[in-house]
Each structure stands twice: as C-alpha cells, then as structure tokens.
Coordinates of C-alpha atoms in Angstrom, one line a residue:
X1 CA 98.3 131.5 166.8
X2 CA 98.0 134.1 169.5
X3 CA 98.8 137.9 168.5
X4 CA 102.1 138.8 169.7
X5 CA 101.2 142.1 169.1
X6 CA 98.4 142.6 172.1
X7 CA 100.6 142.4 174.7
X8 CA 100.4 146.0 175.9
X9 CA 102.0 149.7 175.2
X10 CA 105.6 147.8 175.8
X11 CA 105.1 145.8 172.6
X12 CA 104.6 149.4 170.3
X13 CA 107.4 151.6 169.6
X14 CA 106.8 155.3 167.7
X15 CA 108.3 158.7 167.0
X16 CA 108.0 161.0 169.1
X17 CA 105.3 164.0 168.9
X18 CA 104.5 166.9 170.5
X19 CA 101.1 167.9 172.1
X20 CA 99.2 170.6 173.7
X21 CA 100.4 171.1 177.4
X22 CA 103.4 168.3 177.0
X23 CA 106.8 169.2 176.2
X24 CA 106.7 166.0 174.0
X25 CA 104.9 162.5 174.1
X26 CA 106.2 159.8 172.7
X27 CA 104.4 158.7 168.9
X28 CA 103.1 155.1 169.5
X29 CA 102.5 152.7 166.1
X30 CA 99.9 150.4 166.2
X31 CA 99.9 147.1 164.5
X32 CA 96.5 148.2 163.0
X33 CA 98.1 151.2 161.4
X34 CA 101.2 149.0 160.2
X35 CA 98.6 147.0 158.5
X36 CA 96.1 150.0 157.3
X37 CA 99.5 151.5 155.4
X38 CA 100.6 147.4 154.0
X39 CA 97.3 147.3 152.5
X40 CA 96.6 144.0 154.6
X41 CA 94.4 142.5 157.7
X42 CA 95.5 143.1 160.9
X43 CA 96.3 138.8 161.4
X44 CA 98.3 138.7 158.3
X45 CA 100.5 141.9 159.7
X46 CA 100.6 139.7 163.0
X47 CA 101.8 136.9 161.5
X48 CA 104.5 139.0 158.7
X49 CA 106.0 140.0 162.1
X50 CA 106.2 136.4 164.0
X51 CA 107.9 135.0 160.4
X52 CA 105.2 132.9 160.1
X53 CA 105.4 130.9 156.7
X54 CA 101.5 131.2 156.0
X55 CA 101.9 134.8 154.5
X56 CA 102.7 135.2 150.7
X57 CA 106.2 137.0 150.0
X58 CA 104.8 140.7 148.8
X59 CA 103.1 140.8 151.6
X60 CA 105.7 140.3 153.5
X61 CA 107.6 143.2 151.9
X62 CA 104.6 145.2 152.3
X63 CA 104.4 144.7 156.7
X64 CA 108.0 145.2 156.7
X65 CA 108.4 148.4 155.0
X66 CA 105.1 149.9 156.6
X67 CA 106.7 149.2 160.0
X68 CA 109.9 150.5 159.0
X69 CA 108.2 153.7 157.8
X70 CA 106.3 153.8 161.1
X71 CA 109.2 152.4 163.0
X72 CA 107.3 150.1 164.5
X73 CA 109.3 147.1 166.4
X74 CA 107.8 144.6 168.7
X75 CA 109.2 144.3 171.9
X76 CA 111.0 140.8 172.3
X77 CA 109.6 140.6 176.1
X78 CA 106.5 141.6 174.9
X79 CA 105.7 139.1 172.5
X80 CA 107.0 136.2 174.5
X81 CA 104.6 137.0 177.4
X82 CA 101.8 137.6 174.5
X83 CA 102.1 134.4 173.3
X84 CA 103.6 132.2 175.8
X85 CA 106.6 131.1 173.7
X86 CA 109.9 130.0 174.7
X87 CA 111.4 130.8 171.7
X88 CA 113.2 127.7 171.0
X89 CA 112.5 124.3 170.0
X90 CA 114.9 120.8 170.7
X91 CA 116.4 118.6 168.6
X92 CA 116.4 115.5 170.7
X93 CA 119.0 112.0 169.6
X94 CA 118.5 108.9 171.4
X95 CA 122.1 108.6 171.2
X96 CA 125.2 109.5 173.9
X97 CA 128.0 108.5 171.6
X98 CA 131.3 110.9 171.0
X99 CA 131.6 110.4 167.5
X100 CA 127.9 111.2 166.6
X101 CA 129.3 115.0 166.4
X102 CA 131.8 113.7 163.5
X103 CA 129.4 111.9 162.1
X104 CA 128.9 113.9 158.8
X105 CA 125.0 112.5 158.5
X106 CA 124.2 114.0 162.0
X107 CA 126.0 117.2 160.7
X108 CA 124.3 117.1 157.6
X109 CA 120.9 116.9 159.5
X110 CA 121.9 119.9 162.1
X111 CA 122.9 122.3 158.7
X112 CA 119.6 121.5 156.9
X113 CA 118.0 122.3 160.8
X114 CA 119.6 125.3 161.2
X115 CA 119.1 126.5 158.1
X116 CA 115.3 126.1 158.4
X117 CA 115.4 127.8 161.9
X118 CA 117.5 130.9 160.7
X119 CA 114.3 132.9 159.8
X120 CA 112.2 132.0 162.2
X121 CA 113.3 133.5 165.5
X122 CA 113.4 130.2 167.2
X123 CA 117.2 128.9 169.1
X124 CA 117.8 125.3 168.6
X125 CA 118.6 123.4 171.7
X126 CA 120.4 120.2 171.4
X127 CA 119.8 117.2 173.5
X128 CA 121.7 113.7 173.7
X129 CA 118.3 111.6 175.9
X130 CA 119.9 107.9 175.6
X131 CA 119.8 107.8 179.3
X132 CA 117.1 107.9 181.8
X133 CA 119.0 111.2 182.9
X134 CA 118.7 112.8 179.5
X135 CA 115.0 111.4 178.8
X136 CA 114.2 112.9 182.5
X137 CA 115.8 116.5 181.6
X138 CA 113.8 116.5 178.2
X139 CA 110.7 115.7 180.2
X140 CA 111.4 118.3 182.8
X141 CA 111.9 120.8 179.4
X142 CA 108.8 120.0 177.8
X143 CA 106.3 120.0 181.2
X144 CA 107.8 123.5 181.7
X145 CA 107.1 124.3 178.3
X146 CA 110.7 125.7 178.1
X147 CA 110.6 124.7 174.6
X148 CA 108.1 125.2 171.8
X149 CA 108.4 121.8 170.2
X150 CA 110.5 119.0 169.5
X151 CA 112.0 117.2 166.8
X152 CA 113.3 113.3 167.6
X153 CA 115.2 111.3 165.6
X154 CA 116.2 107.8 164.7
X155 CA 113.2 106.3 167.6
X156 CA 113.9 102.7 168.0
X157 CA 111.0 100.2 168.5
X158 CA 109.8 100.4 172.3
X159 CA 112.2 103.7 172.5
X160 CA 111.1 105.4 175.7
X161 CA 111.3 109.2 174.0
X162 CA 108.5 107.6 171.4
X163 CA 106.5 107.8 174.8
X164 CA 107.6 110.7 176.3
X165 CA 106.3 112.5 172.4
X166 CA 103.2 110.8 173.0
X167 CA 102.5 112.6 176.3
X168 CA 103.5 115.8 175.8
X169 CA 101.5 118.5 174.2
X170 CA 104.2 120.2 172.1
X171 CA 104.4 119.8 168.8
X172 CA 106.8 116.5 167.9
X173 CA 107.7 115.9 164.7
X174 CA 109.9 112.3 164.1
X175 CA 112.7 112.2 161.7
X176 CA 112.0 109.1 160.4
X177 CA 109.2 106.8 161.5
X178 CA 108.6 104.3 164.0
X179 CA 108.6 101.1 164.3
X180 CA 105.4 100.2 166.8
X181 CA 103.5 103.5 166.5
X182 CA 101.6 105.8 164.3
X183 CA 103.2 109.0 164.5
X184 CA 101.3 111.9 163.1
X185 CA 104.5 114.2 162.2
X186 CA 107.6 112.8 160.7
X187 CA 109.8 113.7 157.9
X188 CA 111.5 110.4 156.0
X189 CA 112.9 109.0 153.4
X190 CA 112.0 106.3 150.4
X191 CA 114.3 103.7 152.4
X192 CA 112.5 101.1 150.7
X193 CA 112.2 102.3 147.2
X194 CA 116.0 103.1 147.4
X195 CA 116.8 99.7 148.5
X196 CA 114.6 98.4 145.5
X197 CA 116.7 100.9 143.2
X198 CA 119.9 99.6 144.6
X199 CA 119.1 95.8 144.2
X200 CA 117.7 96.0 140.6
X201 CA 121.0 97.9 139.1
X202 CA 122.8 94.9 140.8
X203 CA 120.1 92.5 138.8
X204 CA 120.3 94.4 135.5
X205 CA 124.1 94.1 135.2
X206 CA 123.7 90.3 135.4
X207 CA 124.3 89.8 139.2
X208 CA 122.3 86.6 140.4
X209 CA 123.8 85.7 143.7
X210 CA 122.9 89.0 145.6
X211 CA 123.5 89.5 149.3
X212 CA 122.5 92.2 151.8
X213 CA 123.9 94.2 155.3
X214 CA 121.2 95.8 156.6
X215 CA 120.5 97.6 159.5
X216 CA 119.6 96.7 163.5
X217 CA 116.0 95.0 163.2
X218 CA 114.6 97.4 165.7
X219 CA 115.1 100.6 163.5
X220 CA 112.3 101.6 160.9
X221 CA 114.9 102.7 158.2
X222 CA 116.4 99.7 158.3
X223 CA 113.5 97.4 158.3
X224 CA 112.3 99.5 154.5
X225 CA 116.0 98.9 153.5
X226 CA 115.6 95.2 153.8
X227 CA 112.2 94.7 152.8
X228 CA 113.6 96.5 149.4
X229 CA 116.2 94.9 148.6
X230 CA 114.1 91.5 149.3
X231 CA 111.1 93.2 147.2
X232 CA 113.6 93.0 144.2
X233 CA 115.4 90.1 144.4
X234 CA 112.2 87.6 145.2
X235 CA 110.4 89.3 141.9
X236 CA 113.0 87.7 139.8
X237 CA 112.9 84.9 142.0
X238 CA 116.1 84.3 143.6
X239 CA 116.8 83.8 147.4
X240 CA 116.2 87.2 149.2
X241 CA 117.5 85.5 153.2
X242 CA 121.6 86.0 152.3
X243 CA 121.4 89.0 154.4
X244 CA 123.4 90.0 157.9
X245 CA 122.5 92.4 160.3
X246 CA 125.5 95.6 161.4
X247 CA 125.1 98.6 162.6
X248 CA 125.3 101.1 160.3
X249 CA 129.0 101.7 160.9
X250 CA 133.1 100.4 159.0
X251 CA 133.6 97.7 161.0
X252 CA 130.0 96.4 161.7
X253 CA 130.1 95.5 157.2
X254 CA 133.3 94.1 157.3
X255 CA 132.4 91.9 159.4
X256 CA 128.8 91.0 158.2
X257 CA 130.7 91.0 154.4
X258 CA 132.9 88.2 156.1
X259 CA 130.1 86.3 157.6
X260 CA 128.3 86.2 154.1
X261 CA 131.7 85.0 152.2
X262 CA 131.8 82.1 154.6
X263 CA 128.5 81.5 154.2
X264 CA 128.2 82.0 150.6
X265 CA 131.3 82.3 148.7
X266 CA 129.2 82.5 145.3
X267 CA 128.0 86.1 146.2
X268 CA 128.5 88.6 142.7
X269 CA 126.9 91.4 144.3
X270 CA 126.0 93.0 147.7
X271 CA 123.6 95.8 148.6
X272 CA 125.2 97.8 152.1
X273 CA 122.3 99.5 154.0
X274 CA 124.9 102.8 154.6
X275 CA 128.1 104.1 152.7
X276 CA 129.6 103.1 156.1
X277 CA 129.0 99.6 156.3
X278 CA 129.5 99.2 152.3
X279 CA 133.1 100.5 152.4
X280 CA 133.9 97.7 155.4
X281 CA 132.1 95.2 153.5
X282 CA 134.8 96.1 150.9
X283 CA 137.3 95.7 152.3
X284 CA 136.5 92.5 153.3
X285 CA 135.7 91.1 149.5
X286 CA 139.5 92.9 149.3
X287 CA 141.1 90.4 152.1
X288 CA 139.3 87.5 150.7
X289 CA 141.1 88.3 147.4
X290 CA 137.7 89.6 145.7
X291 CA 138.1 91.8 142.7
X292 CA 135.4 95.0 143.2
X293 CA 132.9 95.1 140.9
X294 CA 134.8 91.9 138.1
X295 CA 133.8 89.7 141.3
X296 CA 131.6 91.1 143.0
X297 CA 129.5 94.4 142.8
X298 CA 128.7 97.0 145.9
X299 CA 126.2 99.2 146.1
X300 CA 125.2 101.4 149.3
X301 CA 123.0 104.0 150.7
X302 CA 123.5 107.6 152.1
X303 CA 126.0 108.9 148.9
X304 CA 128.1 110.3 152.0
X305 CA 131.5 112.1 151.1
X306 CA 132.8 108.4 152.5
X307 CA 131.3 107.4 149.0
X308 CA 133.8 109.3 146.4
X309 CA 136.9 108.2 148.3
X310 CA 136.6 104.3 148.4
X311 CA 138.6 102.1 146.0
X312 CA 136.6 101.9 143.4
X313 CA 134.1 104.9 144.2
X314 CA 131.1 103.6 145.4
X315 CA 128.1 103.1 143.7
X316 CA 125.0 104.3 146.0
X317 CA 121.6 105.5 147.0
X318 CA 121.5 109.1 147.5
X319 CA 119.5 110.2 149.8
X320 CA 118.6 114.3 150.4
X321 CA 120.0 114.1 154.0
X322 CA 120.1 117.9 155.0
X323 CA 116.7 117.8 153.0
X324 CA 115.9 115.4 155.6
X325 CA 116.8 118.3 158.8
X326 CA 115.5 121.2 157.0
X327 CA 111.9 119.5 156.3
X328 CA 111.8 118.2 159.5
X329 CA 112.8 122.1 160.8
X330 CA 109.7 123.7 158.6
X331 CA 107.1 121.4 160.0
X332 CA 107.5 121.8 163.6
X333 CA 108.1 125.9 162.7
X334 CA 104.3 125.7 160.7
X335 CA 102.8 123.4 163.9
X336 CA 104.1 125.9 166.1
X337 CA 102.8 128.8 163.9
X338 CA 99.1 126.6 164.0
X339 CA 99.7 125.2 160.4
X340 CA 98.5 121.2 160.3
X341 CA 101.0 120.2 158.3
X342 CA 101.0 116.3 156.4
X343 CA 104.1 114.0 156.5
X344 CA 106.7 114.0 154.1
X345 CA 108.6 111.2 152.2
X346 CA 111.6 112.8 150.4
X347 CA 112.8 110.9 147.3
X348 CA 115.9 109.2 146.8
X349 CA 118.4 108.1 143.9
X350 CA 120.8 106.4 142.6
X351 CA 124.2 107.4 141.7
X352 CA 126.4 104.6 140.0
X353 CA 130.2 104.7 140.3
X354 CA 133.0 102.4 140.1
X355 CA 132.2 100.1 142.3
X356 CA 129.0 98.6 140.5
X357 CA 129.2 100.3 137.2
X358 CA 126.0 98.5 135.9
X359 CA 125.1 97.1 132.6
X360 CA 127.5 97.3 129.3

C-alpha cells in the first residue's frame, strides 16, 4: 500500500531544537529514524503506523515506542492525501425493514464488525440499498471513492448490488455467497454441513418421518440448508421433498409447520432453517395437540438467544454469527492494506436441548 508517511513535512512532528542564528527550529522525526531506532525497515514502520495486520506483534511494540520516544505522530490530513483513503468502509444490507435493527443476528454481525474495525482506523458506514435509491447512493459512494471498501450481505440471486460489486474497484467482500456468481471474497458459513448435522441427530434418535422449513429458494444459505438436510435423509433412504419454503422469520414456520401437518400428519421430526421459524413451527405442532420432542422432534439453526427460551429449549445448529462480521471485517481491512486474502467457511455445531434430546 502506498506510504502514508511521504506525504510532506505536515505528516512529521518533532521536538523542538535550537540552531546557530535561530532562536529555535522546530526538531522534525522522520519515519526512517522511527524505524533506524525499532530496529526495522522503513515499509514495516510504515505499515506499524497504518495498523496494518501484516506486521508481527513485537514489532509493533518496537515502531510504537521508537515513535513515542521521538514523538513522532502522523498527521491525519496528511496521510489521507498520501494515500488517497477515505478512511471508512460500508457495510451494505439489501434490506429496508424496521425490525432488521432488533434483529439480534444483524446485531450480532455489526458487534463482530465493529470489533474487527476498532483497530484499524477505519469508520463504518451503514447502508440499507433495497431500493434503487439506496443502490444509486452506494454507487455514487463507491465512484467517488468516498469509501475504501465494501462488505454486502445476504445477496439474493440476480440481486442488483451483486452487480454494482462487480463494477466497482473497491475491495467487496460478500457475507455469504451467491447464488449465480463467483465471488472472489466472502466470509460464510458450513450451511450445508450444519443442516446434515441437524438431520442425522433427528435420524439417530429413531426419527423416520423427517420434514424440513427452509429458506426463500433465491438465497445461497438457504439453498446449502436444504440440500443438507436432503443429503441426510436420502442416504438412509427415506423421502427428502416433505419440505416448505418461509422466510426465515415466527410466523413464516408456523405456517409452513401447519402446511406440513396437513400434508403429512405422520411427521416425528422437523429440521427449521432458523431458530425463528423453528419456534413458530412449534407452536404449531402445540395447536395441533403435538407433544415436543414424545411426537415430534425440532431442531433449528442460528442457536439465537430465541433458542434457550422456547418450550422445551430448542435443540439447534450453532453457528459463529459475530464470527461471521468480524471475519468478514478483517478481510476487507487486509485487501485494503494490499493483503490477497482467501475465503473463509466458519464451522458450525450442534447443540442439543430439550426439544430433540437425541438418542437414549
């Protein structure tokens, strides 16, 4: 990356000195001297000062205490116009709805986020680009370069800021993946595996009639949920299409959960895509007189704090959800910093509970 620190006298500060024939000159530090006294190169001083991640922790210590000793501080200014930074990076939702703000898996995201970018210098600016008005301000942010990258997430299939990413030249890095494109940054999760995990607890406690409430088909996450839960139940070789499609929220699995009952009233155990849609698809078994889990067995996916407080507790994938905003936070730091970073799948697990206790 570009040296912040060659941006001109401004970007030096010193002690002052005296000299012949001045009353008394102000003492400029150098970078180069900052570096001479850490014992390191000038680039690795450079990048101790931007926060970069690429520079080992003692030597970190080292450029920090050499500049305090020198009291050398780079000028803010300075280094923005050295390096043609904004200084801040966007966390972009293709969402407009209220409630997203109480949503605690958006919160959980924005903590891990803000954690990551509490080191680094860089603001976080949010932006809600569900409308053609919010794409079009996004656009106008990034062709300004008024931001130094951009994280997206949740991109449906055909979702118009997938294209808007694909044009800009800003680092981009997805939360999740998409659909219909190959994205070369993204930070997800083992959806598929953690529907798999879910689905063969059900089939080792002696469930045989398993159903499934999955996602909308346009969302990757979704898609890797159903396709685990049918990896599962087709290997013991039992029908894998008693699923409905929600979306993601209470009342969206209660009334998938209702749909299935009618459909197939000898379901014994059903995999829920989110906590959210599980605890509606419990309440449902509840109204059609269904004991939870002597009848039928619920497992879901998030382990949300939703999770500990249904009746029974529910049974559930756990997936590292602030993992998810911090990861995706460090990668578009390291692009920005000129790293080349690799995606990342983040593991998941399962946590039993009440509410499909698993096998005696």
């Amino acid at each position: 990356m570009p040296d912040p620190t060659t941006a001109g006298p401004d970007d030096r500060h010193g002690e002052e000195s005296s000299g012949p024939g001045a009353a008394r000159a102000f003492r400029v530090a150098t970078l180069d001297e900052v570096a001479q006294r850490a014992g390191v190169s000038r680039s690795v001083a450079s990048r101790a000062m931007n926060n970069s991640r690429n520079v080992s922790a003692p030597k970190r210590e080292a450029v920090a205490r050499a500049a305090a000793e020198l009291g050398y501080v780079p000028n803010p200014t300075a280094r923005a116009l050295a390096t043609s930074t904004a200084g801040s990076v966007v966390l972009a939702l293709p969402d407009d709805d209220p409630a997203l703000f109480g949503d605690p898996f958006f919160s959980q995201v924005l903590v891990g986020v803000a954690a990551a970018l509490d080191r680094s210098e860089l603001n976080l600016t949010l932006m809600l680009a569900s409308s053609e008005r919010g794409r079009e301000r996004l656009a106008r942010v990034l062709r300004s370069r008024r931001s130094d990258g951009v994280m997206l997430m949740g991109l449906r299939k055909d979702d118009p800021l997938g294209r808007l990413a694909a044009q800009t030249d800003v680092p981009v890095v997805l939360g999740g993946r998409p659909l219909d494109a190959d994205a070369r940054w993204y930070v997800d999760v083992d959806n598929r595996g953690g529907a798999r995990l879910a689905a063969e607890h059900l089939l080792r406690s002696g469930r045989r009639h398993l159903a499934a409430i999955v996602g909308p088909v346009d969302l990757q996450a979704s898609v890797a949920r159903h396709h685990g839960f049918a990896d599962a139940v087709a290997a013991e070789r039992l029908p894998a299409d008693w699923v409905e499609h929600a979306d993601f929220t209470y009342e969206g699995g209660a009334a998938a959960m209702t749909r299935l009952l009618a459909a197939h009233p000898e379901i014994d155990g059903v995999f829920a895509a989110s906590d959210y849609m599980a605890s509606g698809a419990m309440r449902a078994l509840r109204a059609a007189g269904r004991r939870i889990p002597e009848d039928v067995a619920v497992v879901g996916f998030d382990d949300l704090e939703i999770a500990r407080h249904t009746e029974p507790p529910l049974t559930t994938v756990s997936q590292p959800i602030r993992g998810l905003g911090h990861e995706m936070a460090t990668m578009l730091i390291r692009l920005i910093d000129g790293d080349t970073p690799t995606p990342i799948i983040l593991p998941t697990h399962l946590v039993v509970r009440g509410s499909a206790p698993g096998p005696v």
